[in-house]
Each structure stands twice: as structure tokens, then as C-alpha cells.
Amino acid sequence: QVHLVESGGGVVQPGGSLRLSCAYSGIIVSNMGWYRQAPGKQREMVATITSGGTTNIAHSVKGRFAISRDAANNTMYLQMNNLTPQDTAVYYCNVVSRTTARNFWGQGTQVTISS
């Protein structure tokens, strides 16, 4: 059974930083990524990383966010710096099974940027 546990969300002031974590189990992962959904908006890709470590960062967060993975500990991270109110959203972890190509989603973690 696949389990994804996200953590690290919270409330920070503009210009602050947060690091999100996504711990996964029960799955052999190929690609992984972070997505976000703000109120009234569609879910959008924030950053993805392949099994080989190739990353793809959304233009809106490029230079501020970084995605990484620790395969030994089955964890993916999203380091978010210089946060703005426009980054406020629920952030979701997504993993793709290497064996079935099926997508799995975490429960989401709220990130709020507010002064």
C-alpha cells in the first residue's frame, strides 16, 4: 500500500522560507513532483524531478524554489525561499510508480504567506 506523508507547511511572512517534505513508502518511484492549488484556481505544477535527478521548475518560482530527493530515505523536498503572498496554496506531493506508471497524491499541506 502506498503512503505519502507531507509536512513542513505553515504560515510565514513575505520573504520567508519553508521546506516541504514528502515521505513515501510502498512504492518504487520514477518521477516525483510538487503541485499547488490556490483558492479558485486550478492545480499547477511547481517542480518535478526524475529518477535520474533532472528537475523542472515552474517559471513562476524559478530561482526561489528547489526540488530534491533523498532516495535512501524515500523522501522528496521542496525548498521555498523568498516567499510571496502569491505562493499561498495547498501544496501536493505527487509520485509516479516505476512499475505501473500510476500517479499517487499526498493529502496536501497548506502554505500561507501573510504579513
mmCIF file with all atom_site columns, C-alpha atoms in Angstrom:
data_model
loop_
_atom_site.group_PDB
_atom_site.id
_atom_site.type_symbol
_atom_site.label_atom_id
_atom_site.label_alt_id
_atom_site.label_comp_id
_atom_site.label_asym_id
_atom_site.label_entity_id
_atom_site.label_seq_id
_atom_site.pdbx_PDB_ins_code
_atom_site.Cartn_x
_atom_site.Cartn_y
_atom_site.Cartn_z
_atom_site.occupancy
_atom_site.B_iso_or_equiv
_atom_site.pdbx_formal_charge
_atom_site.auth_seq_id
_atom_site.auth_comp_id
_atom_site.auth_asym_id
_atom_site.auth_atom_id
_atom_site.pdbx_PDB_model_num
ATOM 1   C CA . GLN A 1 1   ? 0.000   0.000  0.000   1.00 0.00 ? 1   GLN A CA 1
ATOM 2   C CA . VAL A 1 2   ? 1.296   3.390  -0.997  1.00 0.00 ? 2   VAL A CA 1
ATOM 3   C CA . HIS A 1 3   ? 1.688   6.041  1.675   1.00 0.00 ? 3   HIS A CA 1
ATOM 4   C CA . LEU A 1 4   ? 2.641   9.656  1.123   1.00 0.00 ? 4   LEU A CA 1
ATOM 5   C CA . VAL A 1 5   ? 3.090   11.933 4.103   1.00 0.00 ? 5   VAL A CA 1
ATOM 6   C CA . GLU A 1 6   ? 3.663   15.613 3.552   1.00 0.00 ? 6   GLU A CA 1
ATOM 7   C CA . SER A 1 7   ? 4.950   18.019 6.155   1.00 0.00 ? 7   SER A CA 1
ATOM 8   C CA . GLY A 1 8   ? 6.504   21.434 6.513   1.00 0.00 ? 8   GLY A CA 1
ATOM 9   C CA . GLY A 1 9   ? 3.654   23.739 5.611   1.00 0.00 ? 9   GLY A CA 1
ATOM 10  C CA . GLY A 1 10  ? 2.685   26.715 7.712   1.00 0.00 ? 10  GLY A CA 1
ATOM 11  C CA . VAL A 1 11  ? 2.335   30.471 7.871   1.00 0.00 ? 11  VAL A CA 1
ATOM 12  C CA . VAL A 1 12  ? 5.294   32.688 7.086   1.00 0.00 ? 12  VAL A CA 1
ATOM 13  C CA . GLN A 1 13  ? 5.824   36.338 6.307   1.00 0.00 ? 13  GLN A CA 1
ATOM 14  C CA . PRO A 1 14  ? 6.680   37.551 2.823   1.00 0.00 ? 14  PRO A CA 1
ATOM 15  C CA . GLY A 1 15  ? 10.331  36.965 2.115   1.00 0.00 ? 15  GLY A CA 1
ATOM 16  C CA . GLY A 1 16  ? 10.439  33.965 4.414   1.00 0.00 ? 16  GLY A CA 1
ATOM 17  C CA . SER A 1 17  ? 11.325  30.354 3.697   1.00 0.00 ? 17  SER A CA 1
ATOM 18  C CA . LEU A 1 18  ? 9.808   26.941 4.178   1.00 0.00 ? 18  LEU A CA 1
ATOM 19  C CA . ARG A 1 19  ? 10.884  23.421 3.343   1.00 0.00 ? 19  ARG A CA 1
ATOM 20  C CA . LEU A 1 20  ? 8.259   20.875 2.474   1.00 0.00 ? 20  LEU A CA 1
ATOM 21  C CA . SER A 1 21  ? 8.879   17.164 2.829   1.00 0.00 ? 21  SER A CA 1
ATOM 22  C CA . CYS A 1 22  ? 7.140   14.207 1.260   1.00 0.00 ? 22  CYS A CA 1
ATOM 23  C CA . ALA A 1 23  ? 7.935   10.821 2.744   1.00 0.00 ? 23  ALA A CA 1
ATOM 24  C CA . TYR A 1 24  ? 6.777   7.877  0.671   1.00 0.00 ? 24  TYR A CA 1
ATOM 25  C CA . SER A 1 25  ? 6.541   4.152  1.187   1.00 0.00 ? 25  SER A CA 1
ATOM 26  C CA . GLY A 1 26  ? 5.101   1.110  -0.519  1.00 0.00 ? 26  GLY A CA 1
ATOM 27  C CA . ILE A 1 27  ? 6.151   2.230  -3.967  1.00 0.00 ? 27  ILE A CA 1
ATOM 28  C CA . ILE A 1 28  ? 9.113   2.211  -6.287  1.00 0.00 ? 28  ILE A CA 1
ATOM 29  C CA . VAL A 1 29  ? 9.151   5.716  -7.666  1.00 0.00 ? 29  VAL A CA 1
ATOM 30  C CA . SER A 1 30  ? 10.159  7.004  -11.035 1.00 0.00 ? 30  SER A CA 1
ATOM 31  C CA . ASN A 1 31  ? 9.258   10.679 -11.338 1.00 0.00 ? 31  ASN A CA 1
ATOM 32  C CA . MET A 1 32  ? 8.117   12.879 -8.488  1.00 0.00 ? 32  MET A CA 1
ATOM 33  C CA . GLY A 1 33  ? 6.872   16.395 -8.130  1.00 0.00 ? 33  GLY A CA 1
ATOM 34  C CA . TRP A 1 34  ? 5.196   19.150 -6.200  1.00 0.00 ? 34  TRP A CA 1
ATOM 35  C CA . TYR A 1 35  ? 1.978   20.787 -7.298  1.00 0.00 ? 35  TYR A CA 1
ATOM 36  C CA . ARG A 1 36  ? -0.084  23.532 -5.722  1.00 0.00 ? 36  ARG A CA 1
ATOM 37  C CA . GLN A 1 37  ? -3.646  24.751 -5.802  1.00 0.00 ? 37  GLN A CA 1
ATOM 38  C CA . ALA A 1 38  ? -4.653  28.216 -4.697  1.00 0.00 ? 38  ALA A CA 1
ATOM 39  C CA . PRO A 1 39  ? -8.274  29.066 -3.852  1.00 0.00 ? 39  PRO A CA 1
ATOM 40  C CA . GLY A 1 40  ? -10.339 29.391 -7.001  1.00 0.00 ? 40  GLY A CA 1
ATOM 41  C CA . LYS A 1 41  ? -7.509  28.236 -9.243  1.00 0.00 ? 41  LYS A CA 1
ATOM 42  C CA . GLN A 1 42  ? -6.535  25.019 -10.950 1.00 0.00 ? 42  GLN A CA 1
ATOM 43  C CA . ARG A 1 43  ? -3.804  22.812 -9.613  1.00 0.00 ? 43  ARG A CA 1
ATOM 44  C CA . GLU A 1 44  ? -0.472  23.702 -11.181 1.00 0.00 ? 44  GLU A CA 1
ATOM 45  C CA . MET A 1 45  ? 2.938   22.123 -11.405 1.00 0.00 ? 45  MET A CA 1
ATOM 46  C CA . VAL A 1 46  ? 5.567   23.714 -9.179  1.00 0.00 ? 46  VAL A CA 1
ATOM 47  C CA . ALA A 1 47  ? 8.538   21.416 -9.663  1.00 0.00 ? 47  ALA A CA 1
ATOM 48  C CA . THR A 1 48  ? 9.306   17.900 -10.784 1.00 0.00 ? 48  THR A CA 1
ATOM 49  C CA . ILE A 1 49  ? 12.288  15.611 -10.527 1.00 0.00 ? 49  ILE A CA 1
ATOM 50  C CA . THR A 1 50  ? 13.047  12.421 -12.413 1.00 0.00 ? 50  THR A CA 1
ATOM 51  C CA . SER A 1 51  ? 14.627  9.279  -11.035 1.00 0.00 ? 51  SER A CA 1
ATOM 52  C CA . GLY A 1 52  ? 17.849  10.458 -12.610 1.00 0.00 ? 52  GLY A CA 1
ATOM 53  C CA . GLY A 1 53  ? 17.695  13.787 -10.817 1.00 0.00 ? 53  GLY A CA 1
ATOM 54  C CA . THR A 1 54  ? 16.640  16.014 -13.699 1.00 0.00 ? 54  THR A CA 1
ATOM 55  C CA . THR A 1 55  ? 14.495  18.853 -12.419 1.00 0.00 ? 55  THR A CA 1
ATOM 56  C CA . ASN A 1 56  ? 11.857  21.049 -13.998 1.00 0.00 ? 56  ASN A CA 1
ATOM 57  C CA . ILE A 1 57  ? 10.876  24.219 -12.164 1.00 0.00 ? 57  ILE A CA 1
ATOM 58  C CA . ALA A 1 58  ? 7.858   26.361 -12.973 1.00 0.00 ? 58  ALA A CA 1
ATOM 59  C CA . HIS A 1 59  ? 8.726   29.787 -14.298 1.00 0.00 ? 59  HIS A CA 1
ATOM 60  C CA . SER A 1 60  ? 6.803   31.494 -11.503 1.00 0.00 ? 60  SER A CA 1
ATOM 61  C CA . VAL A 1 61  ? 9.074   30.026 -8.831  1.00 0.00 ? 61  VAL A CA 1
ATOM 62  C CA . LYS A 1 62  ? 12.333  29.575 -10.703 1.00 0.00 ? 62  LYS A CA 1
ATOM 63  C CA . GLY A 1 63  ? 15.240  30.958 -8.744  1.00 0.00 ? 63  GLY A CA 1
ATOM 64  C CA . ARG A 1 64  ? 13.292  30.777 -5.485  1.00 0.00 ? 64  ARG A CA 1
ATOM 65  C CA . PHE A 1 65  ? 12.258  27.132 -5.170  1.00 0.00 ? 65  PHE A CA 1
ATOM 66  C CA . ALA A 1 66  ? 14.346  23.986 -5.410  1.00 0.00 ? 66  ALA A CA 1
ATOM 67  C CA . ILE A 1 67  ? 13.264  20.361 -5.530  1.00 0.00 ? 67  ILE A CA 1
ATOM 68  C CA . SER A 1 68  ? 15.362  17.462 -4.350  1.00 0.00 ? 68  SER A CA 1
ATOM 69  C CA . ARG A 1 69  ? 15.022  13.836 -3.379  1.00 0.00 ? 69  ARG A CA 1
ATOM 70  C CA . ASP A 1 70  ? 16.741  11.563 -0.898  1.00 0.00 ? 70  ASP A CA 1
ATOM 71  C CA . ALA A 1 71  ? 16.308  8.104  -2.356  1.00 0.00 ? 71  ALA A CA 1
ATOM 72  C CA . ALA A 1 72  ? 17.979  6.436  0.618   1.00 0.00 ? 72  ALA A CA 1
ATOM 73  C CA . ASN A 1 73  ? 15.304  7.839  2.924   1.00 0.00 ? 73  ASN A CA 1
ATOM 74  C CA . ASN A 1 74  ? 12.398  7.779  0.456   1.00 0.00 ? 74  ASN A CA 1
ATOM 75  C CA . THR A 1 75  ? 11.810  11.484 0.834   1.00 0.00 ? 75  THR A CA 1
ATOM 76  C CA . MET A 1 76  ? 11.349  14.388 -1.528  1.00 0.00 ? 76  MET A CA 1
ATOM 77  C CA . TYR A 1 77  ? 11.794  18.019 -0.583  1.00 0.00 ? 77  TYR A CA 1
ATOM 78  C CA . LEU A 1 78  ? 10.743  21.431 -1.809  1.00 0.00 ? 78  LEU A CA 1
ATOM 79  C CA . GLN A 1 79  ? 12.857  24.283 -0.526  1.00 0.00 ? 79  GLN A CA 1
ATOM 80  C CA . MET A 1 80  ? 10.953  27.539 -0.893  1.00 0.00 ? 80  MET A CA 1
ATOM 81  C CA . ASN A 1 81  ? 12.711  30.857 -0.444  1.00 0.00 ? 81  ASN A CA 1
ATOM 82  C CA . ASN A 1 82  ? 11.683  34.481 -0.806  1.00 0.00 ? 82  ASN A CA 1
ATOM 83  C CA . LEU A 1 83  ? 8.044   33.550 -0.499  1.00 0.00 ? 83  LEU A CA 1
ATOM 84  C CA . THR A 1 84  ? 5.333   35.932 -1.653  1.00 0.00 ? 84  THR A CA 1
ATOM 85  C CA . PRO A 1 85  ? 1.571   36.043 -0.992  1.00 0.00 ? 85  PRO A CA 1
ATOM 86  C CA . GLN A 1 86  ? 1.106   34.606 -4.494  1.00 0.00 ? 86  GLN A CA 1
ATOM 87  C CA . ASP A 1 87  ? 2.701   31.391 -3.265  1.00 0.00 ? 87  ASP A CA 1
ATOM 88  C CA . THR A 1 88  ? -0.172  30.821 -0.852  1.00 0.00 ? 88  THR A CA 1
ATOM 89  C CA . ALA A 1 89  ? -1.771  27.487 -1.739  1.00 0.00 ? 89  ALA A CA 1
ATOM 90  C CA . VAL A 1 90  ? -2.195  23.899 -0.749  1.00 0.00 ? 90  VAL A CA 1
ATOM 91  C CA . TYR A 1 91  ? 0.911   22.039 -1.876  1.00 0.00 ? 91  TYR A CA 1
ATOM 92  C CA . TYR A 1 92  ? 0.627   18.431 -3.001  1.00 0.00 ? 92  TYR A CA 1
ATOM 93  C CA . CYS A 1 93  ? 3.232   15.763 -3.398  1.00 0.00 ? 93  CYS A CA 1
ATOM 94  C CA . ASN A 1 94  ? 2.923   13.558 -6.466  1.00 0.00 ? 94  ASN A CA 1
ATOM 95  C CA . VAL A 1 95  ? 4.767   10.337 -7.230  1.00 0.00 ? 95  VAL A CA 1
ATOM 96  C CA . VAL A 1 96  ? 4.667   8.043  -10.227 1.00 0.00 ? 96  VAL A CA 1
ATOM 97  C CA . SER A 1 97  ? 5.087   4.315  -9.864  1.00 0.00 ? 97  SER A CA 1
ATOM 98  C CA . ARG A 1 98  ? 8.021   2.927  -11.796 1.00 0.00 ? 98  ARG A CA 1
ATOM 99  C CA . THR A 1 99  ? 6.229   -0.398 -12.249 1.00 0.00 ? 99  THR A CA 1
ATOM 100 C CA . THR A 1 100 ? 2.697   0.719  -13.174 1.00 0.00 ? 100 THR A CA 1
ATOM 101 C CA . ALA A 1 101 ? 3.101   4.410  -14.154 1.00 0.00 ? 101 ALA A CA 1
ATOM 102 C CA . ARG A 1 102 ? 0.195   5.167  -11.830 1.00 0.00 ? 102 ARG A CA 1
ATOM 103 C CA . ASN A 1 103 ? 0.087   8.551  -10.106 1.00 0.00 ? 103 ASN A CA 1
ATOM 104 C CA . PHE A 1 104 ? -0.323  8.953  -6.376  1.00 0.00 ? 104 PHE A CA 1
ATOM 105 C CA . TRP A 1 105 ? -1.069  12.153 -4.462  1.00 0.00 ? 105 TRP A CA 1
ATOM 106 C CA . GLY A 1 106 ? -0.384  13.246 -0.934  1.00 0.00 ? 106 GLY A CA 1
ATOM 107 C CA . GLN A 1 107 ? -3.028  14.799 1.289   1.00 0.00 ? 107 GLN A CA 1
ATOM 108 C CA . GLY A 1 108 ? -1.715  18.312 0.774   1.00 0.00 ? 108 GLY A CA 1
ATOM 109 C CA . THR A 1 109 ? -0.127  20.799 3.119   1.00 0.00 ? 109 THR A CA 1
ATOM 110 C CA . GLN A 1 110 ? -1.223  24.401 3.481   1.00 0.00 ? 110 GLN A CA 1
ATOM 111 C CA . VAL A 1 111 ? 1.296   27.149 2.840   1.00 0.00 ? 111 VAL A CA 1
ATOM 112 C CA . THR A 1 112 ? 0.193   30.669 3.719   1.00 0.00 ? 112 THR A CA 1
ATOM 113 C CA . ILE A 1 113 ? 2.256   33.770 3.135   1.00 0.00 ? 113 ILE A CA 1
ATOM 114 C CA . SER A 1 114 ? 0.957   36.681 5.109   1.00 0.00 ? 114 SER A CA 1
ATOM 115 C CA . SER A 1 115 ? 2.254   39.670 6.999   1.00 0.00 ? 115 SER A CA 1
#
